[in-house]
CSV table of C-alpha atoms and ligand atoms in Angstrom, one decimal:
chain,number,residue,atom,x,y,z
N,1,MET,CA,-22.9,22.2,29.9
N,2,LEU,CA,-19.4,22.4,28.3
N,3,ASN,CA,-18.6,25.8,26.7
N,4,THR,CA,-15.5,25.7,24.6
N,5,MET,CA,-13.8,27.1,21.5
N,6,ASN,CA,-12.2,25.1,18.6
N,7,TYR,CA,-8.6,25.8,17.7
N,8,ASP,CA,-6.4,24.3,15.0
N,9,ILE,CA,-3.5,23.0,17.2
N,10,ASP,CA,-0.3,21.2,16.3
N,11,ILE,CA,1.3,19.8,19.5
N,12,THR,CA,4.5,18.8,17.7
N,13,LYS,CA,5.3,22.5,17.3
N,14,GLU,CA,6.2,25.1,20.0
N,15,PRO,CA,3.3,26.5,22.0
N,16,PRO,CA,1.6,29.7,20.5
N,17,ALA,CA,2.3,33.1,22.2
N,18,ASP,CA,-1.4,34.1,22.7
N,19,ASP,CA,-2.5,33.0,26.2
N,20,THR,CA,-5.8,31.5,25.2
N,21,ALA,CA,-4.3,29.6,22.2
N,22,ARG,CA,-1.4,28.5,24.3
N,23,GLN,CA,-3.8,26.9,26.8
N,24,TYR,CA,-5.7,25.1,24.1
N,25,TYR,CA,-2.3,23.7,22.9
N,26,PHE,CA,-1.6,22.3,26.4
N,27,ILE,CA,-5.1,20.9,26.6
N,28,GLU,CA,-4.3,18.9,23.5
N,29,LYS,CA,-1.0,17.8,25.0
N,30,ALA,CA,-2.6,16.8,28.3
N,31,LYS,CA,-5.2,14.9,26.3
N,32,ALA,CA,-2.5,12.6,24.8
N,33,TYR,CA,-1.2,11.8,28.3
N,34,VAL,CA,-4.6,11.1,29.7
N,35,GLN,CA,-5.5,8.9,26.7
N,36,ARG,CA,-2.3,6.9,27.2
N,37,GLU,CA,-3.1,6.3,30.9
N,38,SER,CA,-6.7,5.4,30.3
N,39,GLU,CA,-5.7,2.9,27.6
N,40,GLU,CA,-3.3,1.3,30.2
N,41,LEU,CA,-6.1,1.2,32.7
N,42,GLY,CA,-8.8,0.1,30.3
N,43,ARG,CA,-11.1,2.8,31.5
N,44,PRO,CA,-11.4,6.6,31.4
N,45,LEU,CA,-9.6,8.7,34.0
N,46,THR,CA,-12.0,10.5,36.4
N,47,PHE,CA,-11.9,13.8,38.3
N,48,CYS,CA,-13.7,15.6,41.1
N,49,VAL,CA,-13.4,19.3,41.9
N,50,THR,CA,-14.5,20.3,45.4
N,51,THR,CA,-15.2,24.0,46.0
N,52,PHE,CA,-14.8,25.8,49.3
N,53,GLY,CA,-16.0,29.4,49.9
N,54,CYS,CA,-17.8,31.9,47.7
N,55,GLN,CA,-19.5,32.2,44.4
N,56,MET,CA,-16.2,33.4,42.8
N,57,ASN,CA,-14.7,30.1,43.7
N,58,ALA,CA,-17.7,28.2,42.4
N,59,ARG,CA,-17.3,30.0,39.0
N,60,ASP,CA,-13.5,29.2,39.0
N,61,SER,CA,-14.4,25.6,39.6
N,62,GLU,CA,-16.6,25.6,36.5
N,63,LYS,CA,-13.5,26.7,34.6
N,64,LEU,CA,-11.4,23.9,36.1
N,65,CYS,CA,-14.1,21.3,35.2
N,66,GLY,CA,-14.3,22.7,31.7
N,67,ILE,CA,-10.6,22.3,31.2
N,68,LEU,CA,-10.5,18.8,32.7
N,69,GLU,CA,-13.4,17.6,30.5
N,70,LYS,CA,-11.8,19.0,27.4
N,71,ILE,CA,-8.6,17.1,28.4
N,72,GLY,CA,-10.6,13.8,28.5
N,73,TYR,CA,-11.3,13.3,32.2
N,74,VAL,CA,-14.8,12.2,33.2
N,75,GLU,CA,-16.5,13.6,36.3
N,76,ALA,CA,-16.9,11.2,39.3
N,77,PRO,CA,-17.7,11.3,43.0
N,78,GLU,CA,-14.7,12.1,45.2
N,79,ASP,CA,-14.3,8.6,46.6
N,80,GLU,CA,-13.9,7.2,43.1
N,81,ALA,CA,-11.9,10.0,41.3
N,82,ASP,CA,-8.4,9.6,40.0
N,83,PHE,CA,-7.8,13.4,40.1
N,84,ILE,CA,-9.0,15.3,43.1
N,85,ILE,CA,-8.9,19.1,43.1
N,86,PHE,CA,-9.7,21.3,46.1
N,87,ASN,CA,-10.5,24.9,45.2
N,88,THR,CA,-9.8,26.4,48.6
N,89,CYS,CA,-11.0,29.5,50.6
N,90,THR,CA,-9.1,31.3,53.3
N,91,VAL,CA,-11.5,34.0,54.4
N,92,ARG,CA,-11.8,32.4,57.8
N,93,GLU,CA,-9.4,30.1,59.6
N,94,ASN,CA,-11.9,27.2,59.8
N,95,ALA,CA,-11.9,27.0,56.0
N,96,ASN,CA,-8.2,26.2,56.1
N,97,MET,CA,-8.5,23.5,58.8
N,98,ARG,CA,-11.2,21.7,56.7
N,99,VAL,CA,-8.8,21.5,53.7
N,100,TYR,CA,-5.9,20.0,55.8
N,101,GLY,CA,-8.4,17.5,57.3
N,102,ARG,CA,-9.7,16.4,53.8
N,103,LEU,CA,-6.1,16.2,52.5
N,104,GLY,CA,-5.0,14.0,55.3
N,105,GLN,CA,-7.8,11.5,54.4
N,106,LEU,CA,-6.5,11.3,50.9
N,107,LYS,CA,-3.0,10.1,51.8
N,108,PRO,CA,-3.7,6.3,52.2
N,109,ARG,CA,-5.8,6.4,48.9
N,110,LYS,CA,-3.0,8.0,47.0
N,111,LYS,CA,-0.6,5.3,48.2
N,112,LYS,CA,-2.8,2.6,46.8
N,113,ASN,CA,-3.6,4.2,43.5
N,114,PRO,CA,-0.5,5.1,41.4
N,115,HIS,CA,-2.7,7.0,38.9
N,116,MET,CA,-4.2,9.3,41.5
N,117,MET,CA,-3.4,13.0,41.4
N,118,ILE,CA,-4.2,15.7,43.9
N,119,GLY,CA,-4.4,19.4,42.9
N,120,LEU,CA,-4.9,22.4,45.2
N,121,CYS,CA,-5.7,25.9,44.2
N,122,GLY,CA,-7.6,29.0,45.2
N,123,CYS,CA,-7.2,31.6,47.9
N,124,MET,CA,-5.5,29.5,50.6
N,125,MET,CA,-2.6,28.8,48.2
N,126,GLN,CA,-1.8,32.5,48.0
N,127,GLU,CA,-0.6,32.4,51.6
N,128,PRO,CA,3.1,31.6,51.6
N,129,GLU,CA,2.9,29.7,55.0
N,130,VAL,CA,0.3,27.4,53.5
N,131,VAL,CA,2.5,26.4,50.6
N,132,GLU,CA,5.5,25.9,53.0
N,133,LYS,CA,3.4,23.6,55.1
N,134,LEU,CA,2.3,21.6,52.1
N,135,LYS,CA,5.9,21.3,50.8
N,136,THR,CA,7.1,19.8,54.1
N,137,SER,CA,4.1,17.9,55.5
N,138,TYR,CA,2.0,17.0,52.4
N,139,ARG,CA,4.5,15.9,49.8
N,140,TYR,CA,1.9,13.7,48.1
N,141,VAL,CA,0.1,16.7,46.6
N,142,ASP,CA,0.8,16.9,42.8
N,143,ILE,CA,-0.1,20.4,41.7
N,144,ILE,CA,-0.4,23.6,43.6
N,145,PHE,CA,-1.5,26.9,42.0
N,146,GLY,CA,-3.3,30.1,43.1
N,147,THR,CA,-6.0,32.5,42.2
N,148,HIS,CA,-4.2,34.4,39.4
N,149,ASN,CA,-3.2,31.5,37.1
N,150,ILE,CA,-6.3,29.2,37.1
N,151,PHE,CA,-6.3,29.7,33.3
N,152,LYS,CA,-2.9,27.8,33.2
N,153,PHE,CA,-4.4,24.5,34.7
N,154,ALA,CA,-3.8,22.5,31.5
N,155,GLU,CA,-0.2,23.6,31.2
N,156,LEU,CA,0.4,22.7,34.9
N,157,ILE,CA,-1.1,19.2,34.3
N,158,VAL,CA,1.3,18.7,31.4
N,159,THR,CA,4.3,19.8,33.5
N,160,ARG,CA,3.2,17.3,36.1
N,161,PHE,CA,2.9,14.5,33.6
N,162,GLU,CA,6.4,15.3,32.2
N,163,SER,CA,8.2,15.9,35.5
N,164,GLN,CA,6.8,13.5,38.1
N,165,ARG,CA,7.5,16.1,40.7
N,166,MET,CA,5.3,18.4,42.8
N,167,VAL,CA,4.4,21.3,40.6
N,168,ILE,CA,4.0,24.6,42.3
N,169,ASP,CA,3.0,27.8,40.5
N,170,ILE,CA,1.8,30.8,42.5
N,171,TRP,CA,1.7,34.3,41.2
N,172,LYS,CA,1.7,37.3,43.7
N,173,ASP,CA,-0.6,39.4,41.5
N,174,THR,CA,-1.5,39.8,37.9
N,175,ASP,CA,-3.0,42.3,35.5
N,176,LYS,CA,-4.0,39.5,33.1
N,177,ILE,CA,-7.5,38.4,32.2
N,178,VAL,CA,-7.5,35.4,29.9
N,179,GLU,CA,-10.7,35.0,28.0
N,180,ASN,CA,-12.5,32.2,26.1
N,181,LEU,CA,-11.2,29.1,27.9
N,182,PRO,CA,-13.5,26.1,28.4
N,183,ASN,CA,-15.9,26.1,31.3
N,184,ASP,CA,-18.5,23.6,32.4
N,185,ARG,CA,-21.6,25.2,33.8
N,186,LYS,CA,-23.3,23.5,36.7
N,187,TYR,CA,-26.8,24.8,35.7
N,188,SER,CA,-28.1,25.0,32.2
N,189,PHE,CA,-30.4,27.9,32.9
N,190,LYS,CA,-28.4,30.2,35.1
N,191,SER,CA,-24.7,31.2,35.3
N,192,GLY,CA,-22.3,33.3,37.2
N,193,VAL,CA,-20.3,35.8,35.1
N,194,ASN,CA,-17.2,37.4,36.4
N,195,ILE,CA,-17.2,41.1,35.8
N,196,MET,CA,-14.1,42.0,37.9
N,197,PHE,CA,-11.4,40.3,39.9
N,198,GLY,CA,-9.6,41.3,43.1
N,199,CYS,CA,-10.3,44.0,45.7
N,200,ASN,CA,-8.7,47.3,46.6
N,201,ASN,CA,-10.6,48.0,49.8
N,202,PHE,CA,-8.4,46.5,52.5
N,203,CYS,CA,-11.0,46.2,55.2
N,204,SER,CA,-8.8,45.6,58.2
N,205,TYR,CA,-10.0,42.1,59.0
N,206,CYS,CA,-10.1,40.8,55.4
N,207,ILE,CA,-7.5,38.6,53.7
N,208,VAL,CA,-9.2,38.8,50.2
N,209,PRO,CA,-7.1,41.8,48.9
N,210,TYR,CA,-3.9,39.9,49.7
N,211,VAL,CA,-5.0,36.6,48.0
N,212,ARG,CA,-7.1,37.9,45.1
N,213,GLY,CA,-4.9,40.9,44.2
N,214,ARG,CA,-5.7,44.3,42.9
N,215,GLU,CA,-9.0,45.2,41.3
N,216,ARG,CA,-9.2,44.4,37.6
N,217,SER,CA,-12.4,44.9,35.5
N,218,ARG,CA,-13.2,42.9,32.4
N,219,ASP,CA,-14.0,44.8,29.3
N,220,PRO,CA,-17.8,45.4,28.9
N,221,GLU,CA,-17.7,44.0,25.4
N,222,ALA,CA,-16.2,40.7,26.7
N,223,ILE,CA,-18.8,40.5,29.4
N,224,ILE,CA,-21.7,41.2,27.0
N,225,SER,CA,-20.5,38.8,24.4
N,226,GLU,CA,-20.1,36.0,27.1
N,227,ILE,CA,-23.7,36.7,28.3
N,228,ARG,CA,-25.0,36.7,24.7
N,229,GLN,CA,-23.4,33.3,24.2
N,230,LEU,CA,-24.9,32.0,27.5
N,231,VAL,CA,-28.3,33.2,26.5
N,232,ALA,CA,-28.0,31.5,23.2
N,233,ASP,CA,-27.2,28.3,25.2
N,234,GLY,CA,-30.4,28.6,27.2
N,235,VAL,CA,-29.4,30.7,30.2
N,236,VAL,CA,-32.1,33.1,31.5
N,237,GLU,CA,-30.5,34.4,34.7
N,238,VAL,CA,-27.0,35.7,35.2
N,239,MET,CA,-25.2,36.6,38.5
N,240,LEU,CA,-22.6,39.2,37.9
N,241,LEU,CA,-19.7,38.5,40.2
N,242,GLY,CA,-17.1,40.8,41.8
N,243,GLN,CA,-15.8,41.5,45.3
N,244,ASN,CA,-17.0,45.1,45.0
N,245,VAL,CA,-19.2,45.4,41.9
N,246,ASN,CA,-19.9,49.1,42.6
N,247,SER,CA,-16.4,50.1,41.7
N,248,TYR,CA,-16.6,48.2,38.4
N,249,GLY,CA,-15.1,49.8,35.3
N,250,LYS,CA,-13.2,52.7,37.1
N,251,ASN,CA,-9.8,51.6,36.0
N,252,LEU,CA,-10.7,50.6,32.4
N,253,GLU,CA,-9.1,52.4,29.5
N,254,ASN,CA,-12.5,53.7,28.7
N,255,PRO,CA,-14.1,54.0,32.1
N,256,ILE,CA,-17.7,52.9,32.6
N,257,THR,CA,-19.9,52.7,35.7
N,258,PHE,CA,-21.5,49.5,37.0
N,259,ALA,CA,-24.9,51.1,36.5
N,260,ARG,CA,-24.1,51.7,32.7
N,261,LEU,CA,-22.9,48.1,32.4
N,262,LEU,CA,-26.2,46.9,33.9
N,263,GLU,CA,-28.2,49.0,31.4
N,264,LYS,CA,-26.2,47.4,28.5
N,265,ILE,CA,-26.8,43.9,29.9
N,266,GLU,CA,-30.5,44.6,30.4
N,267,GLN,CA,-30.8,45.1,26.6
N,268,ILE,CA,-29.7,41.6,25.8
N,269,GLU,CA,-32.7,39.9,24.3
N,270,GLY,CA,-33.7,36.6,25.9
N,271,LEU,CA,-32.0,37.3,29.2
N,272,GLU,CA,-34.7,37.4,31.8
N,273,ARG,CA,-33.0,38.1,35.2
N,274,ILE,CA,-29.9,39.9,36.4
N,275,ARG,CA,-28.3,39.5,39.8
N,276,PHE,CA,-25.1,40.8,41.2
N,277,MET,CA,-22.8,40.6,44.2
N,278,THR,CA,-21.2,42.0,46.3
N,279,SER,CA,-22.0,45.6,46.8
N,280,HIS,CA,-19.8,47.8,49.1
N,281,PRO,CA,-22.1,50.4,50.7
N,282,LYS,CA,-19.4,53.1,50.3
N,283,ASP,CA,-19.5,52.8,46.5
N,284,LEU,CA,-23.2,52.3,45.9
N,285,SER,CA,-24.2,55.2,43.6
N,286,ASP,CA,-27.5,57.0,43.1
N,287,GLU,CA,-27.2,56.1,39.5
N,288,LEU,CA,-27.3,52.4,40.4
N,289,ILE,CA,-30.3,52.8,42.7
N,290,GLU,CA,-32.1,54.6,39.8
N,291,VAL,CA,-31.2,51.9,37.3
N,292,MET,CA,-32.4,49.2,39.8
N,293,GLY,CA,-35.6,51.1,40.3
N,294,ARG,CA,-36.6,51.2,36.7
N,295,SER,CA,-35.2,47.9,35.5
N,296,LYS,CA,-37.5,45.0,34.5
N,297,LYS,CA,-34.7,42.4,34.7
N,298,ILE,CA,-32.6,43.3,37.7
N,299,CYS,CA,-33.8,41.2,40.6
N,300,LYS,CA,-35.2,42.9,43.6
N,301,HIS,CA,-32.4,41.9,45.9
N,302,LEU,CA,-29.4,43.7,47.2
N,303,HIS,CA,-26.7,42.1,49.3
N,304,LEU,CA,-25.2,45.0,51.2
N,305,PRO,CA,-22.7,43.9,53.8
N,306,VAL,CA,-22.8,46.1,56.9
N,307,GLN,CA,-20.3,44.1,59.0
N,308,SER,CA,-21.1,46.1,62.2
N,309,GLY,CA,-23.6,48.6,63.4
N,310,SER,CA,-21.1,50.6,65.5
N,311,SER,CA,-19.5,53.6,63.7
N,312,ARG,CA,-16.5,53.2,66.0
N,313,ILE,CA,-15.9,49.6,64.9
N,314,LEU,CA,-16.7,50.4,61.3
N,315,LYS,CA,-13.9,53.0,61.4
N,316,LYS,CA,-11.5,50.4,62.8
N,317,MET,CA,-12.6,48.0,60.1
N,318,ASN,CA,-11.7,50.6,57.5
N,319,ARG,CA,-15.2,50.5,55.9
N,320,HIS,CA,-15.5,54.2,55.1
N,321,TYR,CA,-19.1,54.7,56.3
N,322,THR,CA,-20.9,55.3,59.6
N,323,LYS,CA,-24.0,53.6,61.0
N,324,GLU,CA,-26.0,56.7,60.1
N,325,GLN,CA,-24.7,56.8,56.5
N,326,TYR,CA,-25.6,53.2,56.0
N,327,LEU,CA,-29.1,53.7,57.3
N,328,GLU,CA,-29.6,56.7,55.0
N,329,LEU,CA,-28.5,54.6,52.1
N,330,VAL,CA,-31.0,51.9,53.0
N,331,GLU,CA,-33.7,54.4,53.2
N,332,LYS,CA,-32.8,55.8,49.8
N,333,ILE,CA,-32.8,52.3,48.3
N,334,ARG,CA,-36.1,51.3,49.8
N,335,LYS,CA,-37.7,54.5,48.5
N,336,ASN,CA,-36.5,54.0,44.9
N,337,VAL,CA,-36.7,50.2,44.7
N,338,PRO,CA,-39.9,49.3,46.4
N,339,ASP,CA,-40.1,45.7,47.8
N,340,VAL,CA,-36.4,45.2,47.5
N,341,SER,CA,-35.0,42.4,49.6
N,342,LEU,CA,-32.0,43.4,51.7
N,343,THR,CA,-29.4,40.9,52.9
N,344,THR,CA,-26.1,41.5,54.7
N,345,ASP,CA,-23.0,40.1,56.3
N,346,ILE,CA,-22.1,40.8,59.9
N,347,ILE,CA,-18.9,40.0,61.8
N,348,VAL,CA,-19.3,39.5,65.6
N,349,GLY,CA,-16.3,39.9,67.9
N,350,PHE,CA,-14.0,42.2,65.9
N,351,PRO,CA,-11.1,43.3,68.1
N,352,GLY,CA,-12.2,45.9,70.7
N,353,GLU,CA,-15.9,45.3,70.2
N,354,THR,CA,-17.6,46.2,73.5
N,355,GLU,CA,-21.1,45.3,74.6
N,356,GLU,CA,-22.2,48.8,73.5
N,357,ASP,CA,-20.8,48.3,70.0
N,358,PHE,CA,-22.6,45.0,69.8
N,359,GLU,CA,-25.8,46.7,70.9
N,360,GLU,CA,-25.4,49.1,67.9
N,361,THR,CA,-25.2,46.0,65.7
N,362,MET,CA,-28.4,44.6,67.2
N,363,ASP,CA,-30.0,48.0,66.7
N,364,ILE,CA,-29.1,48.3,63.0
N,365,VAL,CA,-30.5,44.8,62.5
N,366,ARG,CA,-33.7,45.9,64.1
N,367,LYS,CA,-33.9,49.1,62.1
N,368,VAL,CA,-33.1,47.6,58.7
N,369,ARG,CA,-35.0,44.4,59.2
N,370,TYR,CA,-33.0,42.3,56.8
N,371,ASP,CA,-34.5,39.5,54.8
N,372,SER,CA,-31.5,37.4,55.8
N,373,VAL,CA,-28.2,37.9,57.4
N,374,PHE,CA,-24.9,35.9,57.1
N,375,THR,CA,-23.4,36.0,60.5
N,376,PHE,CA,-19.7,35.4,61.1
N,377,ILE,CA,-17.5,35.0,64.1
N,378,TYR,CA,-14.4,37.2,63.7
N,379,SER,CA,-11.5,35.1,62.5
N,380,LYS,CA,-8.0,36.4,62.9
N,381,ARG,CA,-6.2,36.3,59.5
N,382,THR,CA,-2.4,36.6,59.7
N,383,GLY,CA,-1.1,39.6,57.8
N,384,THR,CA,-4.2,41.7,58.1
N,385,PRO,CA,-4.1,44.9,60.3
N,386,ALA,CA,-6.9,43.6,62.6
N,387,ALA,CA,-4.8,40.5,63.5
N,388,VAL,CA,-2.4,42.7,65.6
N,389,MET,CA,-5.0,44.9,67.1
N,390,GLU,CA,-5.3,44.9,70.9
N,391,ASP,CA,-8.4,43.8,72.8
N,392,GLN,CA,-9.2,40.6,70.9
N,393,VAL,CA,-12.6,39.6,72.3
N,394,PRO,CA,-12.7,36.4,74.5
N,395,GLU,CA,-14.3,33.4,72.8
N,396,ASP,CA,-17.2,33.0,75.3
N,397,VAL,CA,-18.2,36.6,75.0
N,398,VAL,CA,-18.2,36.4,71.2
N,399,LYS,CA,-20.2,33.1,71.3
N,400,ASN,CA,-22.8,34.7,73.5
N,401,ARG,CA,-23.2,37.8,71.2
N,402,PHE,CA,-23.2,35.6,68.2
N,403,ASP,CA,-26.1,33.5,69.6
N,404,ARG,CA,-28.1,36.6,70.5
N,405,LEU,CA,-27.6,38.1,67.1
N,406,LEU,CA,-28.6,34.9,65.3
N,407,LYS,CA,-31.8,34.7,67.3
N,408,GLU,CA,-32.7,38.3,66.5
N,409,VAL,CA,-32.0,37.9,62.7
N,410,HIS,CA,-34.0,34.7,62.5
N,411,THR,CA,-37.1,36.3,64.2
N,412,ILE,CA,-37.0,39.3,62.0
N,413,ALA,CA,-36.3,37.3,58.8
N,414,ALA,CA,-39.4,35.1,59.5
N,415,GLU,CA,-41.6,38.2,60.0
N,416,VAL,CA,-40.2,39.8,56.8
N,417,CYS,CA,-40.8,36.7,54.9
N,418,ALA,CA,-44.4,36.3,56.1
N,419,VAL,CA,-45.3,39.7,54.5
N,420,HIS,CA,-45.4,38.1,51.0
N,421,GLU,CA,-47.7,35.3,51.9
N,422,GLY,CA,-50.6,35.1,49.5
N,423,THR,CA,-49.0,37.1,46.8
N,424,ILE,CA,-48.2,35.9,43.2
N,425,GLN,CA,-44.6,36.1,42.2
N,426,THR,CA,-42.4,34.8,39.4
N,427,ALA,CA,-40.1,32.0,40.3
N,428,LEU,CA,-37.3,30.5,38.3
N,429,ILE,CA,-37.6,26.7,38.8
N,430,GLU,CA,-34.1,25.4,39.6
N,431,SER,CA,-34.3,21.8,40.8
N,432,VAL,CA,-36.4,18.9,42.0
N,433,SER,CA,-37.0,19.4,45.7
N,434,GLU,CA,-34.4,17.6,47.9
N,435,HIS,CA,-37.0,16.5,50.3
N,436,ASP,CA,-39.9,15.5,48.1
N,437,PRO,CA,-39.4,14.2,44.5
N,438,SER,CA,-43.0,15.3,43.6
N,439,MET,CA,-42.0,19.0,44.3
N,440,VAL,CA,-39.7,21.5,42.5
N,441,THR,CA,-37.9,24.4,44.0
N,442,GLY,CA,-38.0,27.9,42.5
N,443,ARG,CA,-36.2,31.1,43.3
N,444,LEU,CA,-38.1,34.3,43.6
N,445,SER,CA,-36.7,37.7,42.4
N,446,ASN,CA,-36.0,38.5,46.1
N,447,ASN,CA,-33.8,35.4,46.3
N,448,LEU,CA,-36.1,33.3,48.6
N,449,LEU,CA,-37.1,29.8,47.6
N,450,VAL,CA,-40.5,28.4,47.0
N,451,HIS,CA,-41.5,24.7,46.7
N,452,ILE,CA,-44.4,23.8,44.4
N,453,LYS,CA,-45.8,20.5,43.0
N,454,GLY,CA,-44.0,19.7,39.7
N,455,ASP,CA,-41.5,17.6,37.9
N,456,LYS,CA,-38.0,18.0,36.4
N,457,GLY,CA,-39.4,19.1,33.0
N,458,MET,CA,-40.1,22.4,34.6
N,459,ILE,CA,-36.5,23.1,35.5
N,460,GLY,CA,-35.2,26.3,33.9
N,461,ARG,CA,-38.7,27.8,33.4
N,462,LEU,CA,-40.0,31.0,34.8
N,463,ALA,CA,-43.4,30.4,36.4
N,464,ASP,CA,-46.0,32.6,38.2
N,465,VAL,CA,-46.5,31.1,41.7
N,466,ARG,CA,-48.9,31.9,44.5
N,467,LEU,CA,-47.0,31.8,47.8
N,468,THR,CA,-49.5,29.9,49.9
N,469,GLU,CA,-47.6,29.5,53.1
N,470,CYS,CA,-44.5,31.1,54.6
N,471,LYS,CA,-42.2,28.6,56.4
N,472,GLY,CA,-39.8,31.2,57.9
N,473,PHE,CA,-37.1,31.2,55.3
N,474,TYR,CA,-39.0,29.7,52.3
N,475,TYR,CA,-42.5,29.3,51.0
N,476,LEU,CA,-44.8,26.5,49.9
N,477,GLY,CA,-46.7,27.6,46.8
N,478,GLU,CA,-48.8,26.5,43.8
N,479,LEU,CA,-48.8,27.5,40.2
N,480,ALA,CA,-51.0,30.5,39.6
N,481,GLU,CA,-53.6,30.2,36.9
R,501,LIG,N1,-13.5,37.0,60.0
R,501,LIG,C1,-14.8,36.8,59.9
R,501,LIG,N2,-15.5,37.1,58.9
R,501,LIG,C2,-14.9,37.6,57.8
R,501,LIG,N3,-15.3,38.0,56.6
R,501,LIG,C3,-14.3,38.4,55.9
R,501,LIG,N4,-13.2,38.3,56.6
R,501,LIG,C4,-13.5,37.8,57.8
R,501,LIG,C5,-12.8,37.5,59.0
R,501,LIG,N5,-11.5,37.7,59.1
R,501,LIG,C6,-16.7,38.0,56.2
R,501,LIG,C7,-17.3,39.4,55.9
R,501,LIG,C8,-17.4,39.3,54.4
R,501,LIG,C9,-17.8,37.9,54.2
R,501,LIG,C10,-17.6,37.4,52.8
R,501,LIG,O1,-16.9,37.2,55.1
R,501,LIG,O2,-18.5,39.5,56.5
R,501,LIG,O3,-18.5,40.2,53.9
R,502,LIG,FE1,-12.7,41.9,52.0
R,502,LIG,FE2,-13.6,44.4,52.3
R,502,LIG,FE3,-12.7,43.6,49.9
R,502,LIG,FE4,-15.0,42.6,50.8
R,502,LIG,S1,-14.6,44.8,50.3
R,502,LIG,S2,-13.3,41.4,49.9
R,502,LIG,S3,-14.6,42.5,53.0
R,502,LIG,S4,-11.5,43.8,51.8
């Protein structure tokens, strides 16, 4: 689904000053180069964007795809593509290793195919050591850019076509938000919508504030007009995206709270479902809980990363809440938003974590009884305060704790899931089931999946479904009469 604008552009003239218009100018310019190459080749040039990491990156990739399609590239599988782009993540070290591995595999292909280009972007590129390593050991990469200037992709492609050299453009930070560029949505019926960029929290283990920059909120009018457009194109569900959505709007010229933004979005006719992530417990307001409690459209799901159950570790993590405050918050949410599904992120093996600290984490998991938990082994990120903390926990100890935690969260999640067996709930049908082509997969308001008999004609529809059998993390169901 390509969303785009139409501009009158003359590429024989100088580029326009306005950021959006300037990029449409470079899109036209790049188009001419791509057309020339495809005429030489006798076939269209192809591309493949591979996304690592979170939903923010997934949304950024849709923007990259939109620009590439507008330029005239055609999407293809990675092993056939002329232009391969890795949109990278650096939140944990293993994400970086995977990118170097994949990049190494491309070297022989690039030697054989003179038309081939490789682009790298995303969070990992914001780390100066990474770019140094690429400059010395991966000279065959064509374009390197970061998280702040994704919007310039077409311009960078043109620079590459005109210079034949490695193009590197990394910005340290930005206050710019460039609106209305093309994007190619993966799903016709649901879409991510950025409401803010960056993070100001500086949790001591986290590299995100260093690679995504300071917090910037989009204007509510821009968000609402984007969602209106999406709804007009057939979207029924939006996922509002930000590293810390609860502090949305604080730094706007006309400040507005996240809860108020949700109320405005709720009024958009034709929009059926609203999701959002991620919420920081320290900023989650009573106003938001109230709005969630009375909303007809906001899904009954809250992702509320706890990170650890030990108040001592939470302090060292710079999270600004204690175990007790988190538990009080959970109680308040459950009281005001009945049946809400709670999910979380937990890091095991943060520096200095003792067996007692870990037991506190197990305890909070047993008390909250999460619907699902994303568990992570602590990964040391150079430049963050935690990387130089004493008492890094030995690997075998971390592994043992990680396994114990995983077992506990699985047992609890299966019990929590079973509670809804036999009920009728609304599901948004998202795809044909991967395992059985006679089944379709739907997502419930609480974010769990249900498989029912059906065909691809049902995709994008909201259907009432009876949850006949709980399978631990998903359900089997049937259409309710
Ligand atoms: N090591 C392990 N997990 C991390 N996360 C962020 N930084 C690290 C790190 N250095 C996890 C947090 C966050 C999620 C997106 O990734 O749990 O909520
Ligand atoms: Fe990282 Fe903390 Fe910001 Fe989340 S809130 S992105 S964990 S610094």
